[in-house]
Tab-separated table of C-alpha atoms in Angstrom:
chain	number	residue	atom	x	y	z
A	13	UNK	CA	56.134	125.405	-22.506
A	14	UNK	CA	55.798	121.913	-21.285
A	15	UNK	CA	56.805	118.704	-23.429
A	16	UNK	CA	54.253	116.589	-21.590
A	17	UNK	CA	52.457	114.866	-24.957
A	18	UNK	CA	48.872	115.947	-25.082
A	19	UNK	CA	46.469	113.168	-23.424
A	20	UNK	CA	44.748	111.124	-26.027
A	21	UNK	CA	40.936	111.417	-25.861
A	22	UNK	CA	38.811	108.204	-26.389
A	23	UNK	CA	35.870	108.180	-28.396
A	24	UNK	CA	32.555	107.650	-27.467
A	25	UNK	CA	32.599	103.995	-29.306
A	26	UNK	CA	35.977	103.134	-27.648
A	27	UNK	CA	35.107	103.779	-24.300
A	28	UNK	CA	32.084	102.333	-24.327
A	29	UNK	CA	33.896	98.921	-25.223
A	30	UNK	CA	36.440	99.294	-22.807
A	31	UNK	CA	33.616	99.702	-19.789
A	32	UNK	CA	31.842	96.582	-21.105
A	33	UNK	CA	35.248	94.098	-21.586
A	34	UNK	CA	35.675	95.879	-18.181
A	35	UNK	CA	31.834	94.550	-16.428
A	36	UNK	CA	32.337	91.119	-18.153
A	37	UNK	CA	35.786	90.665	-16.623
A	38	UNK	CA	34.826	91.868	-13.192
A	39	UNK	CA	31.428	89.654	-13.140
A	40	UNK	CA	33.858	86.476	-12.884
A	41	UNK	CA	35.971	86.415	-9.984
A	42	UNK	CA	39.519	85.122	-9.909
A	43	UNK	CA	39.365	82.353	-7.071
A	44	UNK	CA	41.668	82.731	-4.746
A	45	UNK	CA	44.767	80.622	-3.573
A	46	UNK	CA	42.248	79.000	-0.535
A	47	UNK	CA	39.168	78.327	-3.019
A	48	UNK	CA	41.773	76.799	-5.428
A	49	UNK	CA	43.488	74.452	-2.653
A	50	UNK	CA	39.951	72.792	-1.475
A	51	UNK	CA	38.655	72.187	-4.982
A	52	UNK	CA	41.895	70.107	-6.034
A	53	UNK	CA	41.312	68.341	-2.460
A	54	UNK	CA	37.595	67.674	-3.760
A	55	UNK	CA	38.783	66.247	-7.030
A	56	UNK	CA	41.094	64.500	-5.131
A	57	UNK	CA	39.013	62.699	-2.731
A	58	UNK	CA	36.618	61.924	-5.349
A	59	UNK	CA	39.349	60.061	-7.788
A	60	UNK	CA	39.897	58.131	-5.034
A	61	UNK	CA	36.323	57.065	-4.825
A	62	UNK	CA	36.109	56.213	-7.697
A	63	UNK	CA	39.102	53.965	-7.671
A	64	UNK	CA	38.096	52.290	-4.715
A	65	UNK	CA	34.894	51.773	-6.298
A	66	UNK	CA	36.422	49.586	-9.150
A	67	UNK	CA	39.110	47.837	-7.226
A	68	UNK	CA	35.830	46.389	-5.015
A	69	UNK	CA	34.490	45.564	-8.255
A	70	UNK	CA	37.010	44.244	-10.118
A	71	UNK	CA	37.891	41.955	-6.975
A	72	UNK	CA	34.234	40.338	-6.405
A	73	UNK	CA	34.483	39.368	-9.916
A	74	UNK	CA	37.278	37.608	-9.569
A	75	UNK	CA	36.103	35.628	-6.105
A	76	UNK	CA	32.660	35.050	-8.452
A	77	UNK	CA	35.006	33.226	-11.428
A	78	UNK	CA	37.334	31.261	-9.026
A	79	UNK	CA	34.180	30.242	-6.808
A	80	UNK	CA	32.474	28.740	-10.075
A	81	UNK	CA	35.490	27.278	-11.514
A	82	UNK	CA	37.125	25.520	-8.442
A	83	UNK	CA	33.903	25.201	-5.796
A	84	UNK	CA	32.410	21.996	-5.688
A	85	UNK	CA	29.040	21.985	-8.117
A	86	UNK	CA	25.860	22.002	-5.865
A	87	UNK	CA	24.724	18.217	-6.197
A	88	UNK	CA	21.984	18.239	-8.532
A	89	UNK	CA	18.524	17.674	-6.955
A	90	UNK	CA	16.921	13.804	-6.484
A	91	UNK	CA	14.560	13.093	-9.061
A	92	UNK	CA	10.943	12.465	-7.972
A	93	UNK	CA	9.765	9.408	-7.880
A	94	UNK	CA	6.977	9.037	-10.544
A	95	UNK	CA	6.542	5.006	-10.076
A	96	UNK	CA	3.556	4.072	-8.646
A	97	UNK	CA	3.132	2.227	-4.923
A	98	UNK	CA	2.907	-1.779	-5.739
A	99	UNK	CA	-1.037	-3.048	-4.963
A	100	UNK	CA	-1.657	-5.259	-1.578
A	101	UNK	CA	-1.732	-9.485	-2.498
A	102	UNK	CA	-5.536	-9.866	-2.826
A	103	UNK	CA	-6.843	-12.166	0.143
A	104	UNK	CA	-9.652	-14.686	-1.278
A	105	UNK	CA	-11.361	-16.450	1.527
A	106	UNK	CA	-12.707	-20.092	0.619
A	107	UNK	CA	-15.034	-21.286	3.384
A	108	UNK	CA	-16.118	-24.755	2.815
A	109	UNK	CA	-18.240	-25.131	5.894
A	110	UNK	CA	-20.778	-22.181	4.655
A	111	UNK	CA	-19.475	-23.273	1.179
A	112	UNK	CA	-19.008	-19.743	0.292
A	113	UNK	CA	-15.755	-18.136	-1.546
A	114	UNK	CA	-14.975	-14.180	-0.731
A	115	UNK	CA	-13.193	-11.968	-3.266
A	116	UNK	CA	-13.509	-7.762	-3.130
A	117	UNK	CA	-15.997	-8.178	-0.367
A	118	UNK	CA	-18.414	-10.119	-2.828
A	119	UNK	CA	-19.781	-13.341	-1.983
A	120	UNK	CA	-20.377	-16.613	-4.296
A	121	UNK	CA	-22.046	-20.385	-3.535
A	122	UNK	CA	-19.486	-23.106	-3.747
A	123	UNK	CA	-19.611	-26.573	-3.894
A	124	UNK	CA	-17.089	-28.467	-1.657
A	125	UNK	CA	-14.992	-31.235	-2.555
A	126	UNK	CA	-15.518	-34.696	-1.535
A	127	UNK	CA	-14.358	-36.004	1.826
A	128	UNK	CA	-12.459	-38.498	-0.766
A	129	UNK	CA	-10.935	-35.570	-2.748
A	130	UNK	CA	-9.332	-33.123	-0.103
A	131	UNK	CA	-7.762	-30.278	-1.470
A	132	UNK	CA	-5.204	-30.691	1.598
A	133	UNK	CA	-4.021	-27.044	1.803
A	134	UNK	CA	-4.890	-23.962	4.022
A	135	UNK	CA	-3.407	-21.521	1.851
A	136	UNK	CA	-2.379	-21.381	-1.545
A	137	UNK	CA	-1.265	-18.936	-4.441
A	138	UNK	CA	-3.233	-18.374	-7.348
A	139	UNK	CA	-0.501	-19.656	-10.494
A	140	UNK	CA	-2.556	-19.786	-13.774
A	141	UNK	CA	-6.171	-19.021	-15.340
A	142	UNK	CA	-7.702	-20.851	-18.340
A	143	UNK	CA	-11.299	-20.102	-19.836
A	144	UNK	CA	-11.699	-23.929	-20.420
A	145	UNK	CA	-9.391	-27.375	-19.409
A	146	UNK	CA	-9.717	-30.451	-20.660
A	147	UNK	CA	-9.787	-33.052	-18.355
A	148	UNK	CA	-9.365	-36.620	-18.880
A	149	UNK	CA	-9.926	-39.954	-17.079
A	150	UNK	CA	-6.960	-41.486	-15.140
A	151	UNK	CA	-4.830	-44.905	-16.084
A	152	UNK	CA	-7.447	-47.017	-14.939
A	153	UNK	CA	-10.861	-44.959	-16.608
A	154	UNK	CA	-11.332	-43.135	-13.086
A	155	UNK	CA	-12.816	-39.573	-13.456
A	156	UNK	CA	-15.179	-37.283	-15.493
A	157	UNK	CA	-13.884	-36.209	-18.602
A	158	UNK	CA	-14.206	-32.998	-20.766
A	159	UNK	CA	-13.975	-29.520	-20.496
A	160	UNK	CA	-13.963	-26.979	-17.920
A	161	UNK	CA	-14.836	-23.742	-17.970
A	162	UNK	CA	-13.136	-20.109	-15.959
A	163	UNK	CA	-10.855	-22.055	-14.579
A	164	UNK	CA	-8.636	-21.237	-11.802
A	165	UNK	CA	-5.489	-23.370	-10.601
A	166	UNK	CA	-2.799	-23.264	-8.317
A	167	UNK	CA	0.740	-25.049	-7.775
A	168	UNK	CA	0.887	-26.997	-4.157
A	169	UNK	CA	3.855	-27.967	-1.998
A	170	UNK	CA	4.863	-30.718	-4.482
A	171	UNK	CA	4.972	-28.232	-7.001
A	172	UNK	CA	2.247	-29.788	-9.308
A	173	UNK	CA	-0.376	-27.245	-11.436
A	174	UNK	CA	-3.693	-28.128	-9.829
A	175	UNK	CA	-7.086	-27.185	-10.537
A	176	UNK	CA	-8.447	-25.040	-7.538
A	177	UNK	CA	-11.869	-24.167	-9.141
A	178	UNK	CA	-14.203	-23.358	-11.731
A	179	UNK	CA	-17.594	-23.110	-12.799
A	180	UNK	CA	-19.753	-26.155	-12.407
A	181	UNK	CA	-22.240	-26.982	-15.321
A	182	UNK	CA	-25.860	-26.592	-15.102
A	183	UNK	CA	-26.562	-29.898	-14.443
A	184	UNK	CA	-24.259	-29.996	-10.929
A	185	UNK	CA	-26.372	-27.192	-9.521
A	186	UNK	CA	-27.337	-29.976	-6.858
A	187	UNK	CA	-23.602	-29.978	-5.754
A	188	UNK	CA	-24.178	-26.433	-4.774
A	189	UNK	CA	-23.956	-26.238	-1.315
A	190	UNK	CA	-22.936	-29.290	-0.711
A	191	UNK	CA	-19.374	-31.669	-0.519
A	192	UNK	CA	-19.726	-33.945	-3.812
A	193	UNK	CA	-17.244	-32.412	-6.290
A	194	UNK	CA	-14.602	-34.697	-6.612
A	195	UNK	CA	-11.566	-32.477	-6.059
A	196	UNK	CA	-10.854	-28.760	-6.455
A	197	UNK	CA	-14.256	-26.012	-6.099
A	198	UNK	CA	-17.147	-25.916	-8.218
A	199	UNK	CA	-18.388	-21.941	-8.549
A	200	UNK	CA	-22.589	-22.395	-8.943
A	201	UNK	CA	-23.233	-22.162	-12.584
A	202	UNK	CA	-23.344	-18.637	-14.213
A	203	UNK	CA	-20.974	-17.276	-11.789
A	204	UNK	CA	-18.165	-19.142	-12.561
A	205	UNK	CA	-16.865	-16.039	-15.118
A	206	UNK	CA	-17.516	-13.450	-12.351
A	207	UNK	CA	-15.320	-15.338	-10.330
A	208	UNK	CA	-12.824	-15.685	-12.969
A	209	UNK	CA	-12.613	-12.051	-13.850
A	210	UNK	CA	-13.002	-11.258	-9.968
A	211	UNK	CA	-9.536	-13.647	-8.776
A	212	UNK	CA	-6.408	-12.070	-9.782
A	213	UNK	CA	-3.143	-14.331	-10.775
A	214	UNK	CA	-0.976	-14.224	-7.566
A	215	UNK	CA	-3.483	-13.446	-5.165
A	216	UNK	CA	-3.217	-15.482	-2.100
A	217	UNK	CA	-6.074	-18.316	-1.085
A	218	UNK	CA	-7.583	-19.002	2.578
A	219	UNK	CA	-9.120	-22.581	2.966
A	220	UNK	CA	-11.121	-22.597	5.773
A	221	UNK	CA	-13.067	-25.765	7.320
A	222	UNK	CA	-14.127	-28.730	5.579
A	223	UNK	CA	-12.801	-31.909	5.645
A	224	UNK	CA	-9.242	-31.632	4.498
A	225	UNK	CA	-6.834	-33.733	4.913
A	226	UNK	CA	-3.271	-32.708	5.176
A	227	UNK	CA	-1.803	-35.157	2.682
A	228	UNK	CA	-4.439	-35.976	0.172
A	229	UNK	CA	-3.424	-39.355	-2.367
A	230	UNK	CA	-0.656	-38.621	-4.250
A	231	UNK	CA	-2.237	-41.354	-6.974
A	232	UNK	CA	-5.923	-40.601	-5.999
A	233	UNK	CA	-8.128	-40.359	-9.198
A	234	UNK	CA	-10.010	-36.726	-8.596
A	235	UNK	CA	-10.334	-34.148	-11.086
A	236	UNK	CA	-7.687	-31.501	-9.075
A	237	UNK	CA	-5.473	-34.267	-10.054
A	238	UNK	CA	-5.750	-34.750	-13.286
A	239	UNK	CA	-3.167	-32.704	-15.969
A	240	UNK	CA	-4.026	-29.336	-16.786
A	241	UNK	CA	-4.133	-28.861	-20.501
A	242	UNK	CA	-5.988	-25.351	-21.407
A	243	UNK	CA	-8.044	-25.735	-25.029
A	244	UNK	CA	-11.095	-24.914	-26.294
């Protein structure tokens, strides 16, 4: 008789539990030693990426901070130029041989001073403007008083105000044209405030022609010579 224990028979239920565990365990491989070694290399290599990857990061940050905090500041752009270009001197021409005066390219009738009464300059500067002067007769009664109207003076080499024109009165219409205003330029009548509004203060006078004397009377008794007093 043998003492070999009898073999233990599995039920149905257990052996069908033991071949499932068993299907489950073998549809999962094991990997071996090699498959092991290259997967730790690929974890490896990529740590290091990724390390790398910061260090570049973390050190461009650093160059961007130092660069804006000890670089010289770009200089900060010039600032445009908003004022405007200044305007050419305005050139009046003053022709007393045509008796004509020239502003803008318009064209007025003059009358010319007296031979007696030279304005004695080729070029002068426009100084002041006055709707009306008052003139007045000299020491000695010499000279047409009252008022003058859109007139326009200037200051000559002796730096005295003179009268340089305005706007004769109706009744000098015959001087028009002709060399009998005693000193300065008469403008015909009803042009005189064209004129006026036409000349600009600083604007720079040609005297052309006539019969001017370099040196007119420093005590002669014509109207350019007379104070210039602006009034009603």
């Amino acid at each position: 008789m043998s003492e070999r224990p009898p073999a233990h028979t599995l039920a149905g239920t257990d052996l069908s539990d033991r071949l499932h565990a068993l299907a489950v365990h073998g549809a999962v491989p094991v990997p071996t030693a090699g498959a092991q070694v290259r997967i730790r290399a690929v974890r490896r290599r990529r740590a290091r990426r990724v390390v790398l990857s910061t260090t570049v990061l973390a050190a461009a940050a650093v160059v961007t901070l130092a660069s804006g905090a000890l670089g010289p500041s770009a200089p900060p752009p010039p600032p445009s130029s908003t004022a405007a270009p200044p305007s050419p001197v305005q050139d009046v021409l003053i022709d007393l041989d045509t008796h004509r005066l020239t502003v803008d390219g318009r064209s007025f009738r003059i009358g010319a001073p007296d031979p007696h009464c030279p304005i004695g300059e080729q070029a002068v500067t426009v100084s002041a403007k006055y709707p009306v002067v008052n003139l007045v007769p000299n020491e000695i009664g010499v000279g047409r008083p009252g008022p003058r109207n859109w007139a326009v003076t200037f200051t000559d080499q002796d730096h005295q105000q003179r009268l340089l024109l305005f706007e004769l009165p109706p009744s000098d219409l015959p001087s028009v044209g002709a060399d009998h205003i005693l000193g300065a330029v008469g403008v015909a009548p009803a042009s005189g405030k064209q004129v006026y509004d036409a000349v600009r203060l600083g604007a720079q006078v040609r005297i052309k022609g006539g019969q001017q004397s370099e040196k007119p009377l420093a005590h002669s008794a014509c109207i350019d010579r007379q104070p210039v007093k602006g009034g009603g």
